[in-house]
PDB file of C-alpha atoms in Angstrom:
ATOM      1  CA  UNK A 291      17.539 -21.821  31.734  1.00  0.00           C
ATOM      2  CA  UNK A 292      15.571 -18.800  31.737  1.00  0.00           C
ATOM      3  CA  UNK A 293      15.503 -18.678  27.876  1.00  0.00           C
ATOM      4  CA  UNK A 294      14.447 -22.128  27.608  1.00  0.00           C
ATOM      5  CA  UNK A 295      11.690 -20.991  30.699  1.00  0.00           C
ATOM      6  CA  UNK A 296      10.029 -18.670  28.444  1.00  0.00           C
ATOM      7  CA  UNK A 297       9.869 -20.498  25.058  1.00  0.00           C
ATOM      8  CA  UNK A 298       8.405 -23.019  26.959  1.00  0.00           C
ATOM      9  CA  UNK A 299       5.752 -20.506  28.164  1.00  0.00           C
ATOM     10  CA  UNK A 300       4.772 -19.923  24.601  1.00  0.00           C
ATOM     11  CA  UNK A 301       4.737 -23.321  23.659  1.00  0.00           C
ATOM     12  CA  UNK A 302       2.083 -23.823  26.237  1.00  0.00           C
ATOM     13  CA  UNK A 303      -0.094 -20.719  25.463  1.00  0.00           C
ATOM     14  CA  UNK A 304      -3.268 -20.877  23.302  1.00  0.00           C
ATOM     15  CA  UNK A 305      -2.317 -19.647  20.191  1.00  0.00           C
ATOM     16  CA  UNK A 306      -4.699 -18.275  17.171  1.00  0.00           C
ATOM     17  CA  UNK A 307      -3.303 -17.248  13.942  1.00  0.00           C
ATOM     18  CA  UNK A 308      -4.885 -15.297  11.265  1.00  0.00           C
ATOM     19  CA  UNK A 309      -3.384 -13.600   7.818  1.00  0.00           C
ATOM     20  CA  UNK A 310      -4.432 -10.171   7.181  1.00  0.00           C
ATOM     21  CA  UNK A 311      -3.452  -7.605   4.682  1.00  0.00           C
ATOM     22  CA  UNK A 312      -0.008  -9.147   4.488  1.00  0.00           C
ATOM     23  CA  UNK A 313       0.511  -9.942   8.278  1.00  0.00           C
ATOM     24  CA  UNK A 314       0.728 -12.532  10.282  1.00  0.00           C
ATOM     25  CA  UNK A 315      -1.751 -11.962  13.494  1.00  0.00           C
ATOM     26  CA  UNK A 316      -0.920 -14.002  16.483  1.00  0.00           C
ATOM     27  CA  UNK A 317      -3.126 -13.954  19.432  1.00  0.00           C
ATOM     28  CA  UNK A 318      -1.514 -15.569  22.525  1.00  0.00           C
ATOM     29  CA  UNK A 319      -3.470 -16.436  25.437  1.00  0.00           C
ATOM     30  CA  UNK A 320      -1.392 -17.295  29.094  1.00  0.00           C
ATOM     31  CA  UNK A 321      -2.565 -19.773  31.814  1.00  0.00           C
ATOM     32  CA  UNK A 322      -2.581 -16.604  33.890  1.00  0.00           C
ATOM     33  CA  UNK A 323      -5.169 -15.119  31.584  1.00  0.00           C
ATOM     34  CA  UNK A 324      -2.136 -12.241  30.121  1.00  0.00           C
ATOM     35  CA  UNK A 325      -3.144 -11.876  26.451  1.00  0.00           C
ATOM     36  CA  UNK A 326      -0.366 -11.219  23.640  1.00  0.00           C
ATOM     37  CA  UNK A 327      -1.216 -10.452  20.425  1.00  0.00           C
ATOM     38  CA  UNK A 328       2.062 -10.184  17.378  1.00  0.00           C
ATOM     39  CA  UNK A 329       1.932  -9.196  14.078  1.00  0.00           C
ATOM     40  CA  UNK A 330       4.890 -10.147  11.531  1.00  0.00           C
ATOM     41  CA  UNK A 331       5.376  -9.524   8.262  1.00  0.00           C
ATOM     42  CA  UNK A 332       4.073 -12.395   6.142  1.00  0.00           C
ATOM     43  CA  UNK A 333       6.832 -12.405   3.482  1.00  0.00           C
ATOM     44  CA  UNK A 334       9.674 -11.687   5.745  1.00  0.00           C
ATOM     45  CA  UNK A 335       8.593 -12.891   9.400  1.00  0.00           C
ATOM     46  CA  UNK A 336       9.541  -9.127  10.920  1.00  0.00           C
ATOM     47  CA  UNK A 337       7.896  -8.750  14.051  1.00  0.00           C
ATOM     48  CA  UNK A 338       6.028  -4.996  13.167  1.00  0.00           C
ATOM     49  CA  UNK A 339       3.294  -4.964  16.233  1.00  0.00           C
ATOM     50  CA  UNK A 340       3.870  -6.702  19.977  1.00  0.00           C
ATOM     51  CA  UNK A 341       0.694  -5.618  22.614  1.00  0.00           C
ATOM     52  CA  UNK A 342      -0.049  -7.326  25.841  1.00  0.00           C
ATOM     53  CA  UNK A 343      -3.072  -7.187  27.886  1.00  0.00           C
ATOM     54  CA  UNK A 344      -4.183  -8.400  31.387  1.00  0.00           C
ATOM     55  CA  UNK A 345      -7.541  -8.439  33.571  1.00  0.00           C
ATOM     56  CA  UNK A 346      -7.812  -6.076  36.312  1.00  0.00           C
ATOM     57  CA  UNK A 347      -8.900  -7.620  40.120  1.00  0.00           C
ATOM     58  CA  UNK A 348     -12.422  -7.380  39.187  1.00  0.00           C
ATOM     59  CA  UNK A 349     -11.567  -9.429  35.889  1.00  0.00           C
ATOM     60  CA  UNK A 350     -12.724  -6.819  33.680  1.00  0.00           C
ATOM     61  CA  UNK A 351      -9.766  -6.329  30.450  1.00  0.00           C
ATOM     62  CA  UNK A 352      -7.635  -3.775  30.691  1.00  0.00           C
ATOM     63  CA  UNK A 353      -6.150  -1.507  27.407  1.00  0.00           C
ATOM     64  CA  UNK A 354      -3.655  -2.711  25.103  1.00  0.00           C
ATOM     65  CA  UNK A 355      -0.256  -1.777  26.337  1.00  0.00           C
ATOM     66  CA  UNK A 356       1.782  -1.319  23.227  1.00  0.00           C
ATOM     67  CA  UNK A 357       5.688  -2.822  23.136  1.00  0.00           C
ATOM     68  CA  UNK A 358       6.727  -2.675  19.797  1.00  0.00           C
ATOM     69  CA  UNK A 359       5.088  -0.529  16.837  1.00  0.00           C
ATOM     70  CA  UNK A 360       3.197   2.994  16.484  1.00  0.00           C
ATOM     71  CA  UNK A 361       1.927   4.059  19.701  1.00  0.00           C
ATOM     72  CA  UNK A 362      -1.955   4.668  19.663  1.00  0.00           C
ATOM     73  CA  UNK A 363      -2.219   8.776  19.927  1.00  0.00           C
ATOM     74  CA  UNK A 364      -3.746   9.595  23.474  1.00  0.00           C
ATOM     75  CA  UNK A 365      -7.084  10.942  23.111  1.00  0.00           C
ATOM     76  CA  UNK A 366      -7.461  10.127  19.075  1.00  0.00           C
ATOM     77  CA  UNK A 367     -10.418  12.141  17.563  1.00  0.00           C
ATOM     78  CA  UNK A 368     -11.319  13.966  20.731  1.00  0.00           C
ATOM     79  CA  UNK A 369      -8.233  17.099  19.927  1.00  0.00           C
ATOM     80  CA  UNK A 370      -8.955  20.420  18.290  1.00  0.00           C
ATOM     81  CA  UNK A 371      -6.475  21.309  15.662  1.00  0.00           C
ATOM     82  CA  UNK A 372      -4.422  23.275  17.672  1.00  0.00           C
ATOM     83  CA  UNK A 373      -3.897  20.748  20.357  1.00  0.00           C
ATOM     84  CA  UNK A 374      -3.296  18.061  17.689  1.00  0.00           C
ATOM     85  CA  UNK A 375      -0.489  20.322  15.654  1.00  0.00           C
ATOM     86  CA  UNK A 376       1.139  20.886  19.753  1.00  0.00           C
ATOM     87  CA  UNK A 377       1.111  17.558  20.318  1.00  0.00           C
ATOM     88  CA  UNK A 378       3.257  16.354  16.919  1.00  0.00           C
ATOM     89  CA  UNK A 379       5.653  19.097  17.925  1.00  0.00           C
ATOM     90  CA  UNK A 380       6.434  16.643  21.334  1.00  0.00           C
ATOM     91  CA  UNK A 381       8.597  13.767  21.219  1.00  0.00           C
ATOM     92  CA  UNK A 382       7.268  10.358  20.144  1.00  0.00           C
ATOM     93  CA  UNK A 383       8.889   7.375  21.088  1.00  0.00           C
ATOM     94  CA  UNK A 384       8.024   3.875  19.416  1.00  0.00           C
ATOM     95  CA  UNK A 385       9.442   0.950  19.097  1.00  0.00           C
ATOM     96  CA  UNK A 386      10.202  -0.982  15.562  1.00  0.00           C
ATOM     97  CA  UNK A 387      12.737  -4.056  15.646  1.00  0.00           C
ATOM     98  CA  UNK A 388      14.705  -5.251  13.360  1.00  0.00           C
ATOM     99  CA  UNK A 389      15.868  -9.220  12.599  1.00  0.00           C
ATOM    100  CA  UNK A 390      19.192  -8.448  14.252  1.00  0.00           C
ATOM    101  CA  UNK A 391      18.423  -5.713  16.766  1.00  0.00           C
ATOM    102  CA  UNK A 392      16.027  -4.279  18.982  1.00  0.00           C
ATOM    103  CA  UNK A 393      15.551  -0.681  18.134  1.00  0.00           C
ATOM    104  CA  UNK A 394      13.537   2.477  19.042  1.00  0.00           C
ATOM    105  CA  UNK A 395      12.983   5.791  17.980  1.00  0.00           C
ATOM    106  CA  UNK A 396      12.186   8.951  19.229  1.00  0.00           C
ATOM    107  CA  UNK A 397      10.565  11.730  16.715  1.00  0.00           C
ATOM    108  CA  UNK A 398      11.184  15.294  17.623  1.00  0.00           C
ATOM    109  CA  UNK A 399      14.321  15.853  18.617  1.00  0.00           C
ATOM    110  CA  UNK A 400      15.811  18.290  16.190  1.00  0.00           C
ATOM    111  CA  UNK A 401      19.170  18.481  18.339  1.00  0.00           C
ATOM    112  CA  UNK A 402      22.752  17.528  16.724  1.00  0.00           C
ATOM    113  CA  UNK A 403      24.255  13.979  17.775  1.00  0.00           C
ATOM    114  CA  UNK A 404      26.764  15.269  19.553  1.00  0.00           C
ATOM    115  CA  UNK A 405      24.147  16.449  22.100  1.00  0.00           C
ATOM    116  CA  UNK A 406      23.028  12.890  23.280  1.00  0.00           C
ATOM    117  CA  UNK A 407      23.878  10.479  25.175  1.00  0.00           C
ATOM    118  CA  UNK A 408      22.224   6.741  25.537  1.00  0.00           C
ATOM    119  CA  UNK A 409      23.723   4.514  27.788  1.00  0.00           C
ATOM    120  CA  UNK A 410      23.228   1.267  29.901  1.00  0.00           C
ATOM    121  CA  UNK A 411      21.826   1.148  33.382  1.00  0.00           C
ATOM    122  CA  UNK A 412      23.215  -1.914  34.989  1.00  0.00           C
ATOM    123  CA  UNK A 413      21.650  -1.267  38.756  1.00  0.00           C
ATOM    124  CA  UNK A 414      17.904  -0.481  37.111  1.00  0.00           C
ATOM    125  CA  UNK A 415      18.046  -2.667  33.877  1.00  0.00           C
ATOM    126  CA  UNK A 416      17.157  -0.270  31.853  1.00  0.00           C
ATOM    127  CA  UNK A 417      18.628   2.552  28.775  1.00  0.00           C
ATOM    128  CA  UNK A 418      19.086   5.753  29.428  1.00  0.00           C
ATOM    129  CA  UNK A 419      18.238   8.556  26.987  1.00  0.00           C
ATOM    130  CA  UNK A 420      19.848  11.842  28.130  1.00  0.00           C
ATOM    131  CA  UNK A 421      21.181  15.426  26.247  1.00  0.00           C
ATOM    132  CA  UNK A 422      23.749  18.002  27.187  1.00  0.00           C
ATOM    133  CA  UNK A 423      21.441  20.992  26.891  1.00  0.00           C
ATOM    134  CA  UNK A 424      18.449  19.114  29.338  1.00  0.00           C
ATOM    135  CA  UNK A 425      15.738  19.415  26.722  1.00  0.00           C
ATOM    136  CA  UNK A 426      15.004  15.464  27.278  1.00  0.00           C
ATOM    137  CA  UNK A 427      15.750  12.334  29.573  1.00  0.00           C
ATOM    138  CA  UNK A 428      13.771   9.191  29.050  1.00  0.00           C
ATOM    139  CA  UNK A 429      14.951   5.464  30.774  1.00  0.00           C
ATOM    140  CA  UNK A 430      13.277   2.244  29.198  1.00  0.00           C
ATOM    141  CA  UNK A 431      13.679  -0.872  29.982  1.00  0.00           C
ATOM    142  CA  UNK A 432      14.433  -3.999  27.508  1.00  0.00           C
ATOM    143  CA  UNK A 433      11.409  -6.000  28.485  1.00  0.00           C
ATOM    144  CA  UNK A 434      12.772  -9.238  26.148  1.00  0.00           C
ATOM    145  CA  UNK A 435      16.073  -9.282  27.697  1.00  0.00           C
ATOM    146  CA  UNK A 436      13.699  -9.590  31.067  1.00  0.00           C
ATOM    147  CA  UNK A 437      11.776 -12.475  30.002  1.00  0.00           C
ATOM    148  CA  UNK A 438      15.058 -14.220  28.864  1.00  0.00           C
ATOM    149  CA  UNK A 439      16.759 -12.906  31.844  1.00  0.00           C
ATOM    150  CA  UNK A 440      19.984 -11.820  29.980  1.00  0.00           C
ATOM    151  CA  UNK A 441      22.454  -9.218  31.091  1.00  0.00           C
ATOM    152  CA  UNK A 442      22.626  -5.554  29.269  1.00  0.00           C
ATOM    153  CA  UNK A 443      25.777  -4.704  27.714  1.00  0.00           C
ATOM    154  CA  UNK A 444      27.246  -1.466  26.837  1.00  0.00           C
ATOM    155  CA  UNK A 445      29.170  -3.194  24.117  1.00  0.00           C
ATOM    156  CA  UNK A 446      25.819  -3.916  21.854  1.00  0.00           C
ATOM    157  CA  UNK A 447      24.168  -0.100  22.367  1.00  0.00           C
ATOM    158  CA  UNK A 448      24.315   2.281  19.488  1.00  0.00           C
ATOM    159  CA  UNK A 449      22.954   5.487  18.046  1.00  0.00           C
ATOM    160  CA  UNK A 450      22.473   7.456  15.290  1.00  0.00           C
ATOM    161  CA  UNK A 451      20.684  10.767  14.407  1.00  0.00           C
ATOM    162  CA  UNK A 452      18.737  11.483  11.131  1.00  0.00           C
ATOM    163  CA  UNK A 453      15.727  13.869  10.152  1.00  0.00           C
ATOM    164  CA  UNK A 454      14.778  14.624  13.697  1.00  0.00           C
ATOM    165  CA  UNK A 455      14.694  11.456  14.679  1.00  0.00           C
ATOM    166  CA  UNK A 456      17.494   9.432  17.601  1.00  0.00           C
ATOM    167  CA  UNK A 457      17.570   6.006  16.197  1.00  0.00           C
ATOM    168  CA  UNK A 458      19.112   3.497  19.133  1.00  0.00           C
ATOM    169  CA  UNK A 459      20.115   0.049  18.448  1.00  0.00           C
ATOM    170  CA  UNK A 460      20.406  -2.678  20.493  1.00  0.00           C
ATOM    171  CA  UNK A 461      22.143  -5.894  19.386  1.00  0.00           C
ATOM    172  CA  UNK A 462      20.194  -8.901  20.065  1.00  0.00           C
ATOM    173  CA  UNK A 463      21.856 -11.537  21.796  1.00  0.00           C
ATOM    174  CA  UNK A 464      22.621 -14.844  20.427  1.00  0.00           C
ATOM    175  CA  UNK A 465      20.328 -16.906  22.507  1.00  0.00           C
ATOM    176  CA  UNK A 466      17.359 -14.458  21.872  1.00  0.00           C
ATOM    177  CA  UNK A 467      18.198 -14.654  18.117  1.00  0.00           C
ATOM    178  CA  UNK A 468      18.265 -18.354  18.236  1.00  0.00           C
ATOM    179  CA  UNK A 469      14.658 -18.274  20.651  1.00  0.00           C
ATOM    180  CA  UNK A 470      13.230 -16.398  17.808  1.00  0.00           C
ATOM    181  CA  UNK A 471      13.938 -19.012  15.392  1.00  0.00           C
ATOM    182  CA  UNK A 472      12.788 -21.289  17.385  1.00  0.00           C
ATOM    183  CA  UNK A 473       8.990 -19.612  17.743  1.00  0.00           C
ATOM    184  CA  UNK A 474       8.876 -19.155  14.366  1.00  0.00           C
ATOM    185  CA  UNK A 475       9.181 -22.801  13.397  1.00  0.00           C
ATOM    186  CA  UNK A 476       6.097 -23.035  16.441  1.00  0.00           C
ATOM    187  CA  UNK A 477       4.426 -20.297  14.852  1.00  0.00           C
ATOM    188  CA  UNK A 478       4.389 -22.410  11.683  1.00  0.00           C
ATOM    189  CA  UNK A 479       2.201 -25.312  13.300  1.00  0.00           C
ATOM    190  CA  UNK A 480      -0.278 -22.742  14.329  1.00  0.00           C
ATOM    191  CA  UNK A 481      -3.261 -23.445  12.177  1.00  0.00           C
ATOM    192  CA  UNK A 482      -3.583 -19.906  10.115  1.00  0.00           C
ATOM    193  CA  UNK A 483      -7.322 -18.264   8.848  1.00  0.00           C
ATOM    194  CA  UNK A 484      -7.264 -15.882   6.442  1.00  0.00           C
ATOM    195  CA  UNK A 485      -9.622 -13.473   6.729  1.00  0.00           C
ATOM    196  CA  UNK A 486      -9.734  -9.697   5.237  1.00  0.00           C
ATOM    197  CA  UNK A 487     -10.832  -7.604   7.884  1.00  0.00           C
ATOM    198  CA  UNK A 488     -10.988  -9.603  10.878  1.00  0.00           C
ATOM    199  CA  UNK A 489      -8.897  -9.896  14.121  1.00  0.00           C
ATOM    200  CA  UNK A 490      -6.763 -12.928  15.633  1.00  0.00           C
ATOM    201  CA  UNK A 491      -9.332 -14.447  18.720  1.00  0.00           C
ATOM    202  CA  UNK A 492      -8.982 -16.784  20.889  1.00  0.00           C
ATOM    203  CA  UNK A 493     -11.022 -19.922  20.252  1.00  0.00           C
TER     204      UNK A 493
END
């Protein structure tokens, strides 16, 4: 019910499309006045970029809050080298799916595998990100397995550990995998512009 809730919610959302530099921009606009905006790969439909953004009290637009893709450095162009060559030394966690699973990973963490731990939060909905030796602890939330209202299960969490970098997996469920089809035969409808600088807008 709740998957068939929320492909109906972006059925009913304005929706502008516009191919750019090999991607597919889509700019969603919500009868609550949320904003969306994806980006997929134009050959092979991967979703690379997922941003939402809503109006404050006052109606004024707030920031893009980034879901999946590079996080936007804080304070870009306003660091001094030295703060800038700190900062890359910290942790960076980021988001990048894959057709099958929902996946993250965190930069900066030099430790062995054997030193983390990721596991499911049933009570909170959320993964938890933990090590042995208390350098880091970090809990996200799946925000898609929210919107669909699915459970969490241990059984499709994974790791793995390569060049600094804690890779975690997430299998995604069959009726998310089968929603995502879904949108991207809606997605096809959307009339497209092609443009070579510009930005998806709402009409």
């Amino acid at each position: 019910m709740a998957v068939t809730s929320w492909v109906e919610s972006l059925r009913a959302a304005g929706k502008t499309a516009l191919l750019q530099d090999g991607r597919r921009k889509v700019h969603y606009l919500f009868p609550d006045g949320k904003e969306m905006a994806e980006e997929y790969d134009e050959k092979t439909s991967e979703l690379l970029v997922r941003k939402w953004r809503v109006k404050s009290t006052l109606g004024a637009l707030g920031q893009w809050q980034i879901e999946v893709g590079d996080p936007v450095p804080p304070g870009t162009g306003s660091l001094g080298p030295e703060l800038i060559k700190e900062s890359n030394a910290s942790p960076i966690f980021m988001r990048k799916d894959t057709k099958l699973s929902f996946q993250w990973r965190i930069r900066n963490l030099p430790y062995p595998k054997d030193v983390y731990s990721v596991c499911v939060d049933q009570k909170e909905r959320c993964l938890v990100v933990r090590t042995t030796n208390k350098k880091y602890y970090k809990r996200f939330s799946v925000p898609d397995l929210d919107r669909y209202q699915l459970p969490l299960e241990d059984s499709s969490l994974s790791f793995a550990h390569a060049n600094c970098t804690l890779i975690i997996s997430y299998q995604k469920p069959k009726e998310i995998l089968a929603a995502e089809s879904e949108l991207q035969k809606e997605l096809k409808k959307v009339k497209t512009a092609h443009n070579s600088d510009g930005d998806c807008k709402t009409q």
